[in-house]
Amino acid sequence: MLQHPTSHPYVVSQARNTSWKNTLVEGRAASYAVAGAGAPVVFLHGYALTPRAYDRALLRMAAQGVRVFAPSLPGFGGTAELPPQERNLAGYARWLGEFLDSIGIAGPVTLVGHSFGGGVAIQSAHDLGPRVARLVLVNSVGGAAWSPGGGDVRPIGERPLWDWGAAATGDALAIRPSVAGLLAITADAVGNVLRNPLAMWRLSHLARNADLRGELDELAERGLPVTLLWGGDDTFIPRASFESLRIALRNPTVVTVAGNHGWLIDDPHGFGTAMGTVFGAEQTQPHTPAAVTL
């Protein structure tokens, strides 16, 4: 079993804004946001977005006494696309390791991933080993299960594109962010489609077919602390997929909140509270599974 480092103390602090920085990863451009001070937390954004859409959520998380690093994933937000042979989850995980090297983070990090970013986070935790001290999955892909109409559970690859589209539309319409948040989401999604439609298509294929149950099972075997944050009204990532994640992880800590797939954008304060619960639980009862409803 891996030996995890002693946890850092987390205290609520004031993080007033994010700053944007640029770096080179294997000679290619990459952009990332930074906020707060404290133990390093790396946040991976969801499909079609960049960290800018999560700005308020990142600040709320940083206010828990951590330093947040949020890279734009390859192909989005000013970060160069991966080489063709690397355009898979393993390639994204390897890129993340190189990104951490480029910004001088050698020690273990808490890795937080939302939606497609959760899939990248799972693969990264699996492939990067002791560089990841804790994993937090927020309405993540990777469970590979779908239950049409609440009936029999079927492989996620059988879910038709129209159903994905309908769920995404319904979920998006349910989000009620501020004007600034809405503008950030719109600018991210539209800008990414216009700049790199092929990358959008490739990522949608990866997200729709991601089956990471084997990687999750190995993470459970290693004893890596994993928390599932789940917006209980999510229709984009079906409940069956969430349950598949939970089963593969052998009863991890689960924090359930009110909200849909993009709840952390809609409710950054609630996201900050949920992450405070995650950090606090690791301080008081490390490696102890729990079920929390906020």
PDB file of C-alpha atoms in Angstrom, residues 100-215:
ATOM      1  CA  LEU A 100       3.449  19.820 -12.617  1.00  0.00           C
ATOM      2  CA  ASP A 101       7.154  19.590 -13.402  1.00  0.00           C
ATOM      3  CA  SER A 102       7.007  22.798 -15.442  1.00  0.00           C
ATOM      4  CA  ILE A 103       5.526  24.836 -12.567  1.00  0.00           C
ATOM      5  CA  GLY A 104       7.834  23.342  -9.956  1.00  0.00           C
ATOM      6  CA  ILE A 105       5.466  21.061  -8.031  1.00  0.00           C
ATOM      7  CA  ALA A 106       7.449  17.969  -7.126  1.00  0.00           C
ATOM      8  CA  GLY A 107       5.531  16.849  -4.046  1.00  0.00           C
ATOM      9  CA  PRO A 108       2.125  15.174  -3.846  1.00  0.00           C
ATOM     10  CA  VAL A 109      -1.040  17.141  -4.644  1.00  0.00           C
ATOM     11  CA  THR A 110      -4.749  16.888  -4.053  1.00  0.00           C
ATOM     12  CA  LEU A 111      -6.289  16.324  -7.480  1.00  0.00           C
ATOM     13  CA  VAL A 112      -9.847  17.564  -8.127  1.00  0.00           C
ATOM     14  CA  GLY A 113     -11.617  16.840 -11.414  1.00  0.00           C
ATOM     15  CA  HIS A 114     -15.060  17.822 -12.699  1.00  0.00           C
ATOM     16  CA  SER A 115     -16.859  15.911 -15.459  1.00  0.00           C
ATOM     17  CA  PHE A 116     -14.303  15.079 -18.189  1.00  0.00           C
ATOM     18  CA  GLY A 117     -11.644  16.524 -15.900  1.00  0.00           C
ATOM     19  CA  GLY A 118     -12.606  13.808 -13.433  1.00  0.00           C
ATOM     20  CA  GLY A 119     -11.726  11.188 -16.019  1.00  0.00           C
ATOM     21  CA  VAL A 120      -8.334  12.810 -16.542  1.00  0.00           C
ATOM     22  CA  ALA A 121      -7.903  12.976 -12.761  1.00  0.00           C
ATOM     23  CA  ILE A 122      -8.641   9.254 -12.347  1.00  0.00           C
ATOM     24  CA  GLN A 123      -6.151   8.297 -15.047  1.00  0.00           C
ATOM     25  CA  SER A 124      -3.572  10.701 -13.610  1.00  0.00           C
ATOM     26  CA  ALA A 125      -3.938   9.375 -10.067  1.00  0.00           C
ATOM     27  CA  HIS A 126      -3.485   5.878 -11.463  1.00  0.00           C
ATOM     28  CA  ASP A 127      -0.493   6.679 -13.676  1.00  0.00           C
ATOM     29  CA  LEU A 128       1.334   9.272 -11.551  1.00  0.00           C
ATOM     30  CA  GLY A 129       1.243   7.192  -8.372  1.00  0.00           C
ATOM     31  CA  PRO A 130       2.677   8.955  -5.295  1.00  0.00           C
ATOM     32  CA  ARG A 131       2.461  12.378  -6.948  1.00  0.00           C
ATOM     33  CA  VAL A 132      -1.266  12.323  -6.073  1.00  0.00           C
ATOM     34  CA  ALA A 133      -2.065  12.257  -2.349  1.00  0.00           C
ATOM     35  CA  ARG A 134      -5.841  12.525  -2.598  1.00  0.00           C
ATOM     36  CA  LEU A 135      -8.453  12.395  -5.376  1.00  0.00           C
ATOM     37  CA  VAL A 136     -11.752  14.297  -5.445  1.00  0.00           C
ATOM     38  CA  LEU A 137     -14.184  13.499  -8.269  1.00  0.00           C
ATOM     39  CA  VAL A 138     -16.982  15.981  -8.967  1.00  0.00           C
ATOM     40  CA  ASN A 139     -19.789  14.509 -11.101  1.00  0.00           C
ATOM     41  CA  SER A 140     -17.087  12.637 -12.975  1.00  0.00           C
ATOM     42  CA  VAL A 141     -17.100  10.525 -16.114  1.00  0.00           C
ATOM     43  CA  GLY A 142     -15.568   7.051 -15.988  1.00  0.00           C
ATOM     44  CA  GLY A 143     -18.292   4.887 -14.482  1.00  0.00           C
ATOM     45  CA  ALA A 144     -19.240   3.476 -17.897  1.00  0.00           C
ATOM     46  CA  ALA A 145     -22.843   2.677 -16.959  1.00  0.00           C
ATOM     47  CA  TRP A 146     -26.208   3.948 -18.177  1.00  0.00           C
ATOM     48  CA  SER A 147     -29.736   3.114 -17.129  1.00  0.00           C
ATOM     49  CA  PRO A 148     -32.300   4.249 -19.735  1.00  0.00           C
ATOM     50  CA  GLY A 149     -35.468   5.335 -18.016  1.00  0.00           C
ATOM     51  CA  GLY A 150     -34.189   3.993 -14.707  1.00  0.00           C
ATOM     52  CA  GLY A 151     -34.343   0.424 -16.027  1.00  0.00           C
ATOM     53  CA  ASP A 152     -31.609  -2.147 -16.565  1.00  0.00           C
ATOM     54  CA  VAL A 153     -28.025  -0.919 -16.319  1.00  0.00           C
ATOM     55  CA  ARG A 154     -26.252  -0.974 -19.684  1.00  0.00           C
ATOM     56  CA  PRO A 155     -22.778   0.017 -20.975  1.00  0.00           C
ATOM     57  CA  ILE A 156     -22.414   3.773 -21.379  1.00  0.00           C
ATOM     58  CA  GLY A 157     -21.322   3.275 -24.991  1.00  0.00           C
ATOM     59  CA  GLU A 158     -24.889   2.251 -25.817  1.00  0.00           C
ATOM     60  CA  ARG A 159     -26.264   5.630 -24.754  1.00  0.00           C
ATOM     61  CA  PRO A 160     -27.393   7.394 -27.954  1.00  0.00           C
ATOM     62  CA  LEU A 161     -25.988  10.773 -28.876  1.00  0.00           C
ATOM     63  CA  TRP A 162     -29.425  12.370 -28.811  1.00  0.00           C
ATOM     64  CA  ASP A 163     -29.827  11.354 -25.168  1.00  0.00           C
ATOM     65  CA  TRP A 164     -26.458  12.858 -24.264  1.00  0.00           C
ATOM     66  CA  GLY A 165     -27.481  16.048 -26.066  1.00  0.00           C
ATOM     67  CA  ALA A 166     -30.873  16.260 -24.403  1.00  0.00           C
ATOM     68  CA  ALA A 167     -29.336  15.748 -20.964  1.00  0.00           C
ATOM     69  CA  ALA A 168     -26.638  18.353 -21.603  1.00  0.00           C
ATOM     70  CA  THR A 169     -29.214  20.895 -22.789  1.00  0.00           C
ATOM     71  CA  GLY A 170     -31.496  20.301 -19.820  1.00  0.00           C
ATOM     72  CA  ASP A 171     -28.613  20.528 -17.404  1.00  0.00           C
ATOM     73  CA  ALA A 172     -27.315  23.746 -18.957  1.00  0.00           C
ATOM     74  CA  LEU A 173     -30.740  25.378 -18.812  1.00  0.00           C
ATOM     75  CA  ALA A 174     -30.985  24.510 -15.119  1.00  0.00           C
ATOM     76  CA  ILE A 175     -27.769  26.372 -14.259  1.00  0.00           C
ATOM     77  CA  ARG A 176     -28.446  29.857 -12.896  1.00  0.00           C
ATOM     78  CA  PRO A 177     -25.034  31.528 -12.578  1.00  0.00           C
ATOM     79  CA  SER A 178     -24.396  35.229 -12.220  1.00  0.00           C
ATOM     80  CA  VAL A 179     -24.182  37.356 -15.348  1.00  0.00           C
ATOM     81  CA  ALA A 180     -20.388  37.128 -15.120  1.00  0.00           C
ATOM     82  CA  GLY A 181     -20.564  33.354 -14.727  1.00  0.00           C
ATOM     83  CA  LEU A 182     -22.963  32.983 -17.649  1.00  0.00           C
ATOM     84  CA  LEU A 183     -20.707  35.092 -19.854  1.00  0.00           C
ATOM     85  CA  ALA A 184     -17.689  32.986 -18.851  1.00  0.00           C
ATOM     86  CA  ILE A 185     -19.479  29.723 -19.652  1.00  0.00           C
ATOM     87  CA  THR A 186     -20.721  31.043 -22.993  1.00  0.00           C
ATOM     88  CA  ALA A 187     -17.343  32.492 -23.932  1.00  0.00           C
ATOM     89  CA  ASP A 188     -15.597  29.240 -23.020  1.00  0.00           C
ATOM     90  CA  ALA A 189     -17.932  26.906 -24.873  1.00  0.00           C
ATOM     91  CA  VAL A 190     -18.414  29.024 -27.996  1.00  0.00           C
ATOM     92  CA  GLY A 191     -14.765  30.020 -28.139  1.00  0.00           C
ATOM     93  CA  ASN A 192     -13.573  26.428 -27.859  1.00  0.00           C
ATOM     94  CA  VAL A 193     -15.976  25.257 -30.570  1.00  0.00           C
ATOM     95  CA  LEU A 194     -14.828  27.986 -32.943  1.00  0.00           C
ATOM     96  CA  ARG A 195     -11.116  27.583 -32.213  1.00  0.00           C
ATOM     97  CA  ASN A 196     -10.856  23.813 -32.189  1.00  0.00           C
ATOM     98  CA  PRO A 197     -13.997  21.893 -33.202  1.00  0.00           C
ATOM     99  CA  LEU A 198     -12.011  18.692 -33.791  1.00  0.00           C
ATOM    100  CA  ALA A 199     -10.699  18.750 -30.225  1.00  0.00           C
ATOM    101  CA  MET A 200     -14.263  19.185 -28.982  1.00  0.00           C
ATOM    102  CA  TRP A 201     -15.349  16.127 -30.961  1.00  0.00           C
ATOM    103  CA  ARG A 202     -12.423  14.019 -29.753  1.00  0.00           C
ATOM    104  CA  LEU A 203     -13.043  14.916 -26.133  1.00  0.00           C
ATOM    105  CA  SER A 204     -16.748  14.190 -26.425  1.00  0.00           C
ATOM    106  CA  HIS A 205     -15.870  10.716 -27.722  1.00  0.00           C
ATOM    107  CA  LEU A 206     -13.417  10.142 -24.861  1.00  0.00           C
ATOM    108  CA  ALA A 207     -15.931  11.344 -22.280  1.00  0.00           C
ATOM    109  CA  ARG A 208     -18.803   9.279 -23.662  1.00  0.00           C
ATOM    110  CA  ASN A 209     -16.800   6.054 -23.724  1.00  0.00           C
ATOM    111  CA  ALA A 210     -14.556   6.424 -20.679  1.00  0.00           C
ATOM    112  CA  ASP A 211     -14.483   3.208 -18.648  1.00  0.00           C
ATOM    113  CA  LEU A 212     -12.101   3.715 -15.727  1.00  0.00           C
ATOM    114  CA  ARG A 213     -13.423   1.081 -13.369  1.00  0.00           C
ATOM    115  CA  GLY A 214     -10.203  -0.915 -13.591  1.00  0.00           C
ATOM    116  CA  GLU A 215      -8.114   2.127 -12.664  1.00  0.00           C
TER     117      GLU A 215
END
